């Protein structure tokens, strides 16, 4: 249908015009005015249609994209007034939408514009037989025809896209221009479709969140409704028992029977059994219906249980009672007064209709009977008596009769047909008690399958509607032959039902479901996986008081059965899916358990390690405490030692040894050598130069920032005091300097006798083999260097004013140093409060001398401890604490 672009584009050029389309072609090419104009009401065209209508870009560009230029005045006379000049009329369609009518549909009001001179010429030329004239006329006609197309495009191009273009208006355009007009319309249509599609997409995008919200709300609401409803039913009991008493029949009235059942209409759940004037026994049931209660009243109480099947729960409704008490009347009813079966299915269809927007339900019906302990399919049209139906257990534990006809039903009429068909096939017979006595148990099974259109959940549930055969006294009913056999089977199966109920009521571990076909079929309905409703039918007649009493007792037993919560039934396919999911979950749980086990092992390991860590921590704490105790003890011992020394010093003060005579003093310059002089009474050590001593502190050679730099530099050469000592006994320590002199010959102390003469600052200490810490109180003090060996035979130096020497160190200096005690946290930083108790240590490397030195008295000092003591100097509060170890404290 798409016109040739070349020919279409060249319609106004010199090439010959294409043959005009036939009317049939035009009709086919014409877009539907409704589709072109009313965008919303028309369905979108198929892709095929769109492709067919798609205009050729070249042709469209040539004809419609460029504004139609007015025809040259010379070639074409002014055309007839364009229809666009007439204002478009607004009309309303059936839906109330506005439509712009641009042309008169019939064309009567606006007659066709008069033909232009060119067109008239063409007509004349066509009429004529001259071919040349004809061609010329055609050319002229082409020029004139373009004008109509232009006016058409102007008219509809300016109008809104919802305007309606009617076919007669299109026919006004001359035939050669029609393809271009159609292309124009096609383009317009395409634009419209584009807009329409965009609007649809936008609308769906806008609506999606709202839809999702509503969907979730709906799902939640449904779930909540189901939960509440189910809760309500369960609160009422999953096995409910209704008692229905039929009216006295005319026959019974004739016989003068009286009612033994009293029902108070205000007491809906109670009845009194009054077999005689003396006896009165109350019975309670979930509801009691009297003779005046009709089918509707009965069903109104039944309907909540019926509705449960639509929510996916299994339901079982059965009627039990003596023969002729109205079981069939209650379940099936009569055509003019239908019973529970019909009404229940009617309700199911009603609910299905109501929920059709969100849930799709399908129903199917099976009807069977248990006759003489055989299952018969009542919907089997072949009515094959030999057909054997057996009960099989499904994988999910439910019972199923394989081969049972399951007839789909789509409406209540269909159901009624099936029920009637089943009832016809049912075994009935006449007894003394009932003209149409049921000789079998009739069971109607309604299968409800549902699919939620919102959540896509599916379910399958059953509703059993059971009309049991009547219990009867064989003697009373007067049956014999086949009827007798039937009665025996009936009584046997009812007895089995009674046993099952008793076992359930007494919560036995074994429930004898398989003792009869009836109980086997109803196993899942009686066993607690469903909602069960039992009608106990009784006769009011005094003639049946025994059977009535028996039925009432049986019903009371049923009522005492405690059902577990009903389970919602799901589709087997869903069950399979859930099983797979359960399997997967179980596998994951197993893995989780393994992981948990590993985690526990790791936690155990962690706990044991923490335990070890805690124990170690405690040990460390104990060790720290012990250390603190030791340190405390050391302090106490030091204090004690200080006291002892102080006491010995005080005692020795009275017998102070004389100073070495002046003549025995060596000149300052000679005391450099530590080599002891030859002679029997003394040995001299030739002191090495200070520079040669490797253990002289570097600080000694450097100017102390506190002291005079010049003086520091001259402190190298100092006199070496000859040390002569008796080995035994050790004299009590006397006032001595605080300098520490090693006892070995190469560690001899060098002292400056004259204060300031040696250039060393006053109070400073020059030692050999002692690392004097710069900045210590001693090092920081000015004045000469004195080294006073301890012992009575040693020279006592004159310190001038001893008060200066014994004065407490400068606090500022103390602040700069950190004592070992402070390092250990035993003393506060910044120096002790009591300067007299201050102590500081000078770390000294003490090499136990193995040199055998001979004193001046000819006594060899071989004991390292003694040699150590020799080097100890004591002065006032500053005292060298004898110590065999490296660390030596000066108090
Ligand atoms: N509530 C009732 N109101 C009026 N008539 C009733 C009522 N119940 C039963 N009937 C009548 O009693 C008669 C016997 O009822 P029905 O056949 O339903 O008893 P049944 O229990 O089914 O007996 P069977 O066990 O022998 O089948 C019927 O004619 C029935 O119409």
XYZ file of N, CA and C in Angstrom, residues 350-582:
699
model
N -20.232 -17.429 44.798
C -20.442 -16.007 45.121
C -19.119 -15.367 45.559
N -18.392 -16.065 46.408
C -17.106 -15.530 46.888
C -16.108 -15.449 45.725
N -16.141 -16.481 44.882
C -15.222 -16.487 43.743
C -15.454 -15.275 42.847
N -16.725 -14.973 42.643
C -17.092 -13.824 41.812
C -16.601 -12.526 42.463
N -16.773 -12.484 43.742
C -16.393 -11.273 44.484
C -14.880 -11.048 44.451
N -14.130 -12.128 44.485
C -12.673 -11.990 44.534
C -12.023 -12.144 43.163
N -12.825 -12.121 42.118
C -12.291 -12.442 40.787
C -11.185 -11.492 40.351
N -11.172 -10.293 40.884
C -10.148 -9.333 40.476
C -8.773 -9.731 40.986
N -8.739 -10.440 42.082
C -7.434 -10.739 42.673
C -7.106 -12.225 42.738
N -8.150 -13.060 42.751
C -7.897 -14.503 42.854
C -8.738 -15.234 41.810
N -8.103 -16.212 41.197
C -8.846 -17.053 40.256
C -9.131 -18.386 40.936
N -10.418 -18.770 40.950
C -10.815 -20.044 41.565
C -11.329 -20.988 40.489
N -11.000 -22.249 40.683
C -11.626 -23.278 39.840
C -12.194 -24.344 40.772
N -13.365 -24.854 40.412
C -14.059 -25.831 41.268
C -14.269 -27.118 40.490
N -14.179 -28.192 41.210
C -14.547 -29.484 40.635
C -15.259 -30.297 41.707
N -16.111 -31.180 41.241
C -16.959 -31.931 42.177
C -16.802 -33.423 41.923
N -16.693 -34.166 43.008
C -16.716 -35.638 42.942
C -17.806 -36.102 43.902
N -18.524 -37.098 43.502
C -19.574 -37.639 44.381
C -19.377 -39.150 44.459
N -19.298 -39.636 45.659
C -19.110 -41.077 45.835
C -19.941 -41.558 47.021
N -20.068 -42.828 47.104
C -20.767 -43.395 48.262
C -20.000 -44.607 48.769
N -20.161 -44.839 50.043
C -19.588 -46.056 50.625
C -20.775 -46.963 50.907
N -20.877 -47.953 50.076
C -22.018 -48.865 50.190
C -21.468 -50.245 50.508
N -21.891 -50.776 51.597
C -21.420 -52.095 52.035
C -19.886 -52.187 51.988
N -19.287 -51.155 52.509
C -17.826 -51.087 52.570
C -17.157 -51.103 51.190
N -17.884 -50.617 50.218
C -17.294 -50.435 48.890
C -17.494 -48.984 48.470
N -16.497 -48.507 47.739
C -16.597 -47.116 47.276
C -17.154 -47.128 45.866
N -18.182 -46.332 45.659
C -18.795 -46.250 44.326
C -18.768 -44.813 43.852
N -18.384 -44.676 42.604
C -18.324 -43.333 42.030
C -19.704 -42.987 41.481
N -20.359 -42.025 42.078
C -21.728 -41.694 41.662
C -21.769 -40.803 40.423
N -20.604 -40.287 40.026
C -20.588 -39.463 38.808
C -20.083 -40.255 37.602
N -19.825 -41.509 37.810
C -19.354 -42.323 36.705
C -20.549 -42.671 35.821
N -20.522 -42.122 34.632
C -21.693 -42.285 33.767
C -21.836 -43.726 33.278
N -20.745 -44.437 33.216
C -20.840 -45.834 32.762
C -21.556 -46.696 33.783
N -21.589 -46.201 35.019
C -22.261 -46.903 36.114
C -21.785 -48.353 36.200
N -20.470 -48.449 36.059
C -19.861 -49.772 36.089
C -19.755 -50.239 37.537
N -20.556 -51.202 37.893
C -20.592 -51.674 39.283
C -19.308 -52.420 39.656
N -18.649 -52.947 38.603
C -17.448 -53.745 38.896
C -16.210 -52.875 39.111
N -16.370 -51.619 38.824
C -15.217 -50.716 38.962
C -14.827 -50.608 40.429
N -13.588 -50.901 40.683
C -13.121 -50.942 42.068
C -12.301 -49.694 42.376
N -12.723 -49.001 43.382
C -11.997 -47.791 43.784
C -11.377 -48.018 45.153
N -10.110 -47.677 45.220
C -9.407 -47.869 46.494
C -8.840 -46.555 47.008
N -8.690 -46.579 48.300
C -8.123 -45.357 48.930
C -6.607 -45.513 48.978
N -5.914 -44.520 48.454
C -4.445 -44.516 48.499
C -3.985 -43.287 49.257
N -2.849 -43.483 49.843
C -2.306 -42.336 50.581
C -1.319 -41.570 49.695
N -1.483 -40.296 49.636
C -0.572 -39.461 48.839
C 0.742 -39.262 49.575
N 1.685 -38.666 48.824
C 3.000 -38.390 49.425
C 2.890 -37.394 50.561
N 1.899 -36.527 50.474
C 1.753 -35.518 51.536
C 0.899 -36.025 52.701
N 0.539 -37.308 52.694
C -0.190 -37.883 53.828
C -1.692 -37.824 53.700
N -2.186 -37.205 52.643
C -3.638 -37.129 52.475
C -4.136 -38.377 51.742
N -5.442 -38.618 51.904
C -6.024 -39.799 51.268
C -6.636 -39.407 49.928
N -6.504 -40.288 48.994
C -7.013 -39.996 47.665
C -7.638 -41.271 47.082
N -8.758 -41.088 46.413
C -9.391 -42.219 45.735
C -9.010 -42.111 44.266
N -8.154 -43.000 43.844
C -7.676 -42.929 42.470
C -8.754 -43.438 41.515
N -8.899 -42.729 40.439
C -9.883 -43.108 39.435
C -11.238 -42.465 39.657
N -11.342 -41.636 40.671
C -12.616 -40.966 40.959
C -12.841 -39.839 39.950
N -14.054 -39.750 39.463
C -14.356 -38.674 38.508
C -14.364 -37.336 39.245
N -13.670 -36.426 38.643
C -13.626 -35.079 39.235
C -14.184 -34.124 38.182
N -15.445 -33.813 38.309
C -16.119 -33.026 37.276
C -15.968 -31.533 37.559
N -15.409 -30.822 36.574
C -15.303 -29.374 36.785
C -16.667 -28.712 36.715
N -16.880 -27.751 37.579
C -18.146 -26.997 37.562
C -17.818 -25.520 37.479
N -18.644 -24.828 36.719
C -18.366 -23.414 36.466
C -19.439 -22.501 37.021
N -20.553 -23.068 37.363
C -21.623 -22.252 37.946
C -22.518 -23.155 38.790
N -23.415 -22.530 39.505
C -24.242 -23.277 40.445
C -25.212 -24.218 39.736
N -25.578 -23.853 38.528
C -26.473 -24.742 37.793
C -25.785 -26.058 37.476
N -24.535 -25.909 37.082
C -23.747 -27.107 36.807
C -23.625 -27.979 38.051
N -23.468 -27.335 39.173
C -23.364 -28.072 40.432
C -24.654 -28.825 40.709
N -25.735 -28.120 40.522
C -27.037 -28.735 40.804
C -27.265 -29.957 39.936
N -26.816 -29.833 38.685
C -26.943 -30.976 37.770
C -26.162 -32.177 38.298
N -24.962 -31.883 38.728
C -24.113 -32.971 39.225
C -24.705 -33.589 40.499
N -25.192 -32.733 41.370
C -25.757 -33.237 42.627
C -26.968 -34.128 42.343
N -27.756 -33.674 41.397
C -28.964 -34.447 41.053
C -28.557 -35.800 40.471
N -27.524 -35.725 39.596
C -27.051 -36.959 38.947
C -26.519 -37.944 39.994
N -25.771 -37.408 40.931
C -25.219 -38.257 41.991
C -26.315 -38.845 42.861
N -27.291 -38.007 43.186
C -28.383 -38.468 44.055
C -29.168 -39.587 43.391
N -29.306 -39.493 42.076
C -30.039 -40.537 41.349
C -29.337 -41.893 41.465
N -27.995 -41.817 41.463
C -27.234 -43.069 41.503
C -27.075 -43.625 42.916
N -27.497 -42.883 43.882
C -27.271 -43.298 45.260
C -28.186 -44.467 45.628
N -27.663 -45.289 46.497
C -28.436 -46.456 46.923
C -29.427 -46.058 47.993
N -30.659 -46.184 47.685
C -31.705 -45.901 48.680
C -32.657 -47.086 48.727
N -33.360 -47.182 49.791
C -34.331 -48.255 49.921
C -35.366 -47.893 50.970
N -36.379 -48.617 50.975
C -37.460 -48.314 51.907
C -37.329 -49.177 53.155
N -37.457 -48.501 54.294
C -37.480 -49.222 55.562
C -38.719 -48.782 56.333
N -38.930 -49.427 57.473
C -40.066 -49.030 58.313
C -39.900 -47.616 58.842
N -38.610 -47.232 58.993
C -38.352 -45.914 59.565
C -38.396 -44.812 58.533
N -38.025 -45.142 57.318
C -37.934 -44.089 56.303
C -38.244 -44.687 54.944
N -39.133 -43.986 54.291
C -39.534 -44.496 52.979
C -38.374 -44.490 51.998
N -37.614 -43.400 52.077
C -36.446 -43.287 51.189
C -35.197 -43.260 52.069
N -34.920 -44.363 52.643
C -33.787 -44.404 53.561
C -32.487 -44.562 52.783
N -31.486 -43.799 53.203
C -30.161 -43.906 52.568
C -29.509 -45.173 53.067
N -29.123 -45.995 52.138
C -28.501 -47.268 52.519
C -26.984 -47.219 52.388
N -26.476 -46.010 52.211
C -25.022 -45.838 52.083
C -24.631 -44.466 52.643
N -23.352 -44.329 52.803
C -22.834 -43.001 53.192
C -22.528 -42.251 51.898
N -23.101 -41.113 51.788
C -22.879 -40.312 50.580
C -21.860 -39.200 50.872
N -20.900 -39.094 49.981
C -19.855 -38.072 50.182
C -19.700 -37.227 48.919
N -19.838 -35.943 49.088
C -19.584 -34.996 47.987
C -18.268 -34.285 48.304
N -17.355 -34.384 47.358
C -16.074 -33.708 47.572
C -15.933 -32.561 46.576
N -15.808 -31.361 47.118
C -15.605 -30.176 46.268
C -14.125 -29.796 46.369
N -13.478 -29.766 45.214
C -12.056 -29.369 45.199
C -11.966 -27.921 44.731
N -11.309 -27.113 45.537
C -11.166 -25.684 45.213
C -9.691 -25.406 44.945
N -9.430 -24.949 43.746
C -8.041 -24.535 43.415
C -8.038 -23.034 43.236
N -7.032 -22.412 43.779
C -6.993 -20.946 43.686
C -5.607 -20.486 43.255
N -5.606 -19.367 42.575
C -4.338 -18.732 42.225
C -4.488 -17.242 42.469
N -3.653 -16.742 43.322
C -3.703 -15.313 43.628
C -3.024 -14.545 42.497
N -3.749 -13.626 41.903
C -3.207 -12.895 40.758
C -2.193 -11.848 41.181
N -2.196 -11.519 42.443
C -1.262 -10.500 42.937
C 0.027 -11.154 43.419
N -0.131 -12.178 44.239
C 1.067 -12.805 44.817
C 1.458 -14.089 44.098
N 0.615 -14.556 43.174
C 0.835 -15.793 42.416
C 0.925 -17.028 43.320
N 0.331 -16.943 44.476
C 0.286 -18.112 45.352
C -0.865 -18.995 44.894
N -0.605 -20.306 44.963
C -1.670 -21.230 44.586
C -2.004 -22.116 45.779
N -3.235 -22.611 45.782
C -3.634 -23.512 46.863
C -4.666 -24.494 46.318
N -4.769 -25.624 47.018
C -5.799 -26.595 46.656
C -6.395 -27.141 47.946
N -7.686 -27.033 48.076
C -8.320 -27.477 49.311
C -9.591 -28.261 48.963
N -10.009 -29.072 49.923
C -11.195 -29.915 49.717
C -12.283 -29.545 50.715
N -13.498 -29.691 50.264
C -14.638 -29.596 51.191
C -15.436 -30.898 51.035
N -15.538 -31.618 52.142
C -16.307 -32.862 52.153
C -17.692 -32.564 52.710
N -18.693 -32.982 51.970
C -20.076 -32.833 52.441
C -20.643 -34.249 52.541
N -20.815 -34.706 53.760
C -21.112 -36.133 53.990
C -22.502 -36.302 54.595
N -23.244 -37.136 53.932
C -24.555 -37.536 54.476
C -24.437 -39.003 54.854
N -24.310 -39.225 56.134
C -24.109 -40.600 56.584
C -25.421 -41.387 56.515
N -25.236 -42.666 56.401
C -26.425 -43.521 56.511
C -26.882 -43.502 57.960
N -28.140 -43.753 58.155
C -28.689 -43.626 59.517
C -28.396 -44.839 60.372
N -28.068 -44.566 61.607
C -27.932 -45.684 62.547
C -29.342 -46.189 62.852
N -29.449 -47.458 62.909
C -30.800 -47.991 63.095
C -30.771 -49.275 63.914
N -31.882 -49.488 64.556
C -32.031 -50.765 65.268
C -32.695 -51.744 64.315
N -31.980 -52.799 64.075
C -32.430 -53.747 63.056
C -33.836 -54.282 63.390
N -34.053 -54.571 64.656
C -35.359 -55.116 65.054
C -36.456 -54.104 64.782
N -36.087 -52.856 65.064
C -37.107 -51.815 64.931
C -37.429 -51.520 63.470
N -36.382 -51.495 62.658
C -36.603 -51.166 61.250
C -37.204 -52.346 60.488
N -37.077 -53.558 61.055
C -37.701 -54.724 60.440
C -37.117 -55.072 59.108
N -35.821 -54.887 58.943
C -35.185 -55.183 57.649
C -34.736 -56.625 57.606
N -34.632 -57.133 56.427
C -34.132 -58.494 56.239
C -33.528 -58.599 54.832
N -32.794 -59.649 54.611
C -32.166 -59.841 53.303
C -31.070 -58.827 53.065
N -31.159 -58.193 51.875
C -30.149 -57.183 51.500
C -30.175 -55.989 52.450
N -31.381 -55.589 52.854
C -31.506 -54.438 53.759
C -30.801 -54.726 55.092
N -30.955 -55.950 55.517
C -30.315 -56.341 56.784
C -28.789 -56.246 56.653
N -28.305 -56.766 55.497
C -26.863 -56.718 55.248
C -26.366 -55.274 55.209
N -27.149 -54.441 54.524
C -26.807 -53.013 54.443
C -26.744 -52.416 55.844
N -27.776 -52.731 56.623
C -27.834 -52.160 57.978
C -26.627 -52.596 58.801
N -26.214 -53.832 58.605
C -25.053 -54.311 59.363
C -23.796 -53.529 58.968
N -23.626 -53.351 57.638
C -22.466 -52.565 57.191
C -22.526 -51.127 57.706
N -23.726 -50.578 57.650
C -23.898 -49.183 58.100
C -23.533 -49.075 59.575
N -24.088 -49.972 60.354
C -23.826 -49.903 61.799
C -22.349 -50.142 62.114
N -21.746 -51.021 61.309
C -20.328 -51.318 61.537
C -19.478 -50.074 61.269
N -19.766 -49.440 60.159
C -18.955 -48.241 59.829
C -19.232 -47.103 60.809
N -20.466 -46.986 61.266
C -20.767 -45.940 62.251
C -20.104 -46.246 63.593
N -20.026 -47.530 63.862
C -19.344 -47.931 65.085
C -17.849 -47.599 64.976
N -17.284 -47.834 63.769
C -15.877 -47.479 63.546
C -15.675 -45.973 63.692
N -16.666 -45.243 63.207
C -16.585 -43.785 63.371
C -16.592 -43.419 64.857
N -17.453 -44.098 65.603
C -17.516 -43.849 67.053
C -16.187 -44.181 67.717
N -15.533 -45.262 67.256
C -14.249 -45.634 67.841
C -13.181 -44.576 67.561
N -13.198 -44.118 66.336
C -12.215 -43.075 65.973
C -12.433 -41.840 66.841
N -13.691 -41.468 66.986
C -13.995 -40.269 67.785
C -13.563 -40.482 69.232
N -13.832 -41.680 69.740
C -13.445 -41.954 71.130
C -11.931 -41.900 71.289
N -11.234 -42.508 70.316
C -9.765 -42.496 70.397
C -9.225 -41.084 70.330
N -9.829 -40.288 69.465
C -9.388 -38.887 69.365
C -9.686 -38.147 70.655
N -10.880 -38.399 71.217
C -11.268 -37.696 72.442
C -10.346 -38.067 73.596
N -9.973 -39.353 73.653
C -9.086 -39.765 74.754
C -7.610 -39.627 74.376
N -7.343 -39.029 73.226
C -5.981 -38.743 72.759
C -5.114 -39.993 72.732
N -5.669 -41.033 72.181
C -4.885 -42.263 72.038
C -3.793 -42.062 70.999
N -2.747 -42.863 71.168
C -1.662 -42.756 70.181
C -2.092 -43.414 68.867
N -2.910 -44.412 68.944
C -3.366 -45.068 67.723
C -4.844 -44.741 67.480
N -5.108 -44.220 66.332
C -6.493 -43.909 65.954
C -6.882 -44.927 64.860
N -7.928 -45.709 65.080
C -8.260 -46.782 64.116
C -9.023 -46.271 62.902
N -8.336 -45.495 62.088
C -8.986 -44.934 60.896
C -9.321 -46.020 59.872
N -8.495 -47.050 59.806
C -8.627 -48.004 58.706
C -9.621 -49.126 59.000
N -10.342 -48.983 60.085
C -11.320 -50.026 60.381
C -12.513 -49.989 59.451
N -12.694 -48.863 58.804
C -13.794 -48.786 57.831
C -13.405 -47.816 56.727
N -14.068 -48.009 55.603
C -13.783 -47.126 54.455
C -14.161 -45.685 54.791
N -15.229 -45.548 55.532
C -15.699 -44.199 55.867
C -14.642 -43.438 56.663
N -14.168 -44.056 57.737
C -13.176 -43.357 58.581
C -11.851 -43.179 57.844
N -11.542 -44.149 56.975
C -10.307 -44.023 56.212
C -10.370 -42.831 55.266
N -11.519 -42.687 54.618
C -11.689 -41.551 53.700
C -11.644 -40.208 54.442
N -12.240 -40.211 55.618
C -12.344 -38.944 56.361
C -11.169 -38.738 57.330
N -10.124 -39.540 57.155
C -9.021 -39.487 58.110
C -8.468 -38.069 58.301
N -8.157 -37.425 57.185
C -7.559 -36.087 57.318
C -8.582 -35.060 57.788
N -9.874 -35.409 57.636
C -10.903 -34.461 58.083
C -11.204 -34.614 59.568
N -11.007 -35.809 60.055
C -11.282 -36.037 61.472
C -10.023 -35.857 62.321
N -8.888 -36.039 61.690
C -7.643 -36.065 62.462
C -7.066 -34.732 62.834
N -7.668 -33.687 62.452
C -7.180 -32.399 62.941
C -6.576 -31.508 61.887
N -6.547 -31.979 60.630
C -5.957 -31.150 59.595
C -7.012 -30.333 58.861
N -8.159 -30.211 59.491
C -9.215 -29.482 58.789
C -10.256 -28.943 59.774
N -11.162 -28.195 59.229
C -12.249 -27.667 60.063
C -13.457 -28.577 59.855
N -13.942 -29.089 60.939
C -15.000 -30.089 60.855
C -16.275 -29.572 61.518
N -17.343 -29.822 60.836
C -18.647 -29.458 61.394
C -19.565 -30.684 61.314
N -20.132 -31.009 62.450
C -21.015 -32.190 62.485
C -22.433 -31.760 62.866
N -23.362 -32.226 62.054
C -24.766 -32.038 62.414
C -25.234 -33.329 63.083
N -25.642 -33.227 64.297
C -26.256 -34.401 64.917
C -27.771 -34.210 64.807
N -28.351 -35.125 64.047
C -29.792 -35.034 63.774
C -30.535 -35.912 64.793
N -31.522 -35.326 65.397
C -32.295 -36.108 66.378
C -33.793 -36.006 66.070
N -34.464 -37.030 66.561
C -35.920 -37.044 66.427
C -36.523 -36.648 67.778
N -37.575 -35.849 67.771
C -38.169 -35.461 69.054
C -39.129 -36.511 69.608
N -39.398 -37.472 68.801
C -40.449 -38.429 69.185
C -40.056 -39.251 70.405
N -41.047 -39.470 71.260
C -40.816 -40.278 72.465
C -40.529 -41.731 72.094
N -40.961 -42.106 70.876
C -40.697 -43.470 70.413
C -39.200 -43.709 70.145
N -38.477 -42.635 69.785
C -37.054 -42.752 69.422
C -36.133 -42.254 70.538
N -36.666 -42.179 71.755
C -35.862 -41.557 72.827
C -34.536 -42.286 73.051
N -34.523 -43.608 72.867
C -33.275 -44.368 73.060
C -32.221 -43.953 72.052
N -32.608 -43.947 70.760
C -31.663 -43.550 69.704
C -31.242 -42.093 69.866
N -32.207 -41.290 70.280
C -31.886 -39.865 70.483
C -30.827 -39.711 71.575
N -31.035 -40.440 72.660
C -30.053 -40.366 73.753
C -28.674 -40.822 73.271
N -28.681 -41.909 72.490
C -27.414 -42.426 71.957
C -26.735 -41.394 71.052
N -27.505 -40.790 70.174
C -26.938 -39.774 69.260
C -26.407 -38.575 70.031
N -27.143 -38.159 71.052
C -26.715 -36.986 71.837
C -25.404 -37.283 72.568
N -25.283 -38.485 73.085
C -24.039 -38.847 73.773
C -22.863 -38.900 72.794
N -23.143 -39.487 71.611
C -22.078 -39.555 70.598
C -21.629 -38.144 70.213
N -22.588 -37.277 69.996
C -22.265 -35.891 69.602
C -21.481 -35.181 70.692
N -21.823 -35.474 71.934
C -21.079 -34.834 73.037
C -19.638 -35.300 73.041
N -19.432 -36.593 72.704
C -18.062 -37.109 72.644
C -17.283 -36.422 71.518
N -17.941 -36.278 70.389
C -17.273 -35.605 69.258
C -16.883 -34.189 69.650
N -17.750 -33.561 70.365
C -17.491 -32.165 70.747
C -16.299 -32.045 71.692
N -16.061 -33.121 72.410
C -14.948 -33.051 73.363
C -13.604 -33.311 72.697
N -13.648 -33.696 71.417
C -12.369 -33.921 70.708
C -11.693 -32.584 70.484
N -10.423 -32.557 70.861
C -9.676 -31.305 70.652
C -8.895 -31.420 69.369
N -9.268 -30.611 68.452
C -8.542 -30.573 67.183
C -7.335 -29.691 67.317
N -6.292 -30.055 66.617
C -5.161 -29.141 66.513
C -5.530 -28.021 65.562
N -4.670 -27.035 65.437
C -4.977 -25.948 64.514
C -5.032 -26.456 63.072
N -5.997 -25.954 62.347
C -6.133 -26.362 60.949
C -4.980 -25.809 60.140
N -4.564 -26.606 59.165
C -3.443 -26.186 58.327
C -3.960 -25.724 56.998
N -3.317 -24.668 56.529
C -3.707 -24.199 55.217
C -3.128 -25.132 54.165
N -3.956 -25.509 53.184
C -3.519 -26.465 52.186
C -2.908 -25.736 51.001
N -1.877 -26.319 50.498
C -1.245 -25.713 49.326
C -1.264 -26.718 48.196
N -1.029 -26.198 47.019
C -1.013 -27.018 45.832
C 0.157 -28.007 45.904
N -0.028 -29.256 45.395
C 1.085 -30.209 45.439
C 2.353 -29.679 44.794
N 2.181 -28.942 43.691
C 3.374 -28.367 43.045
C 4.084 -27.422 44.005
N 3.247 -26.649 44.702
C 3.806 -25.723 45.699
C 4.479 -26.529 46.798
N 3.830 -27.636 47.156
C 4.386 -28.468 48.214
C 5.764 -28.969 47.818
N 5.868 -29.388 46.543
C 7.154 -29.875 46.056
C 8.202 -28.767 46.146
N 7.764 -27.600 45.748
C 8.675 -26.438 45.790
C 9.119 -26.194 47.232
N 8.146 -26.238 48.127
C 8.471 -26.000 49.538
C 9.380 -27.097 50.086
N 9.138 -28.314 49.572
C 9.981 -29.423 50.031
C 11.421 -29.181 49.624
N 11.588 -28.744 48.369
C 12.944 -28.465 47.894
C 13.582 -27.354 48.718
N 12.749 -26.355 48.980
C 13.266 -25.238 49.784
C 13.632 -25.719 51.183
N 12.786 -26.604 51.715
C 13.060 -27.129 53.044
C 14.362 -27.912 53.050
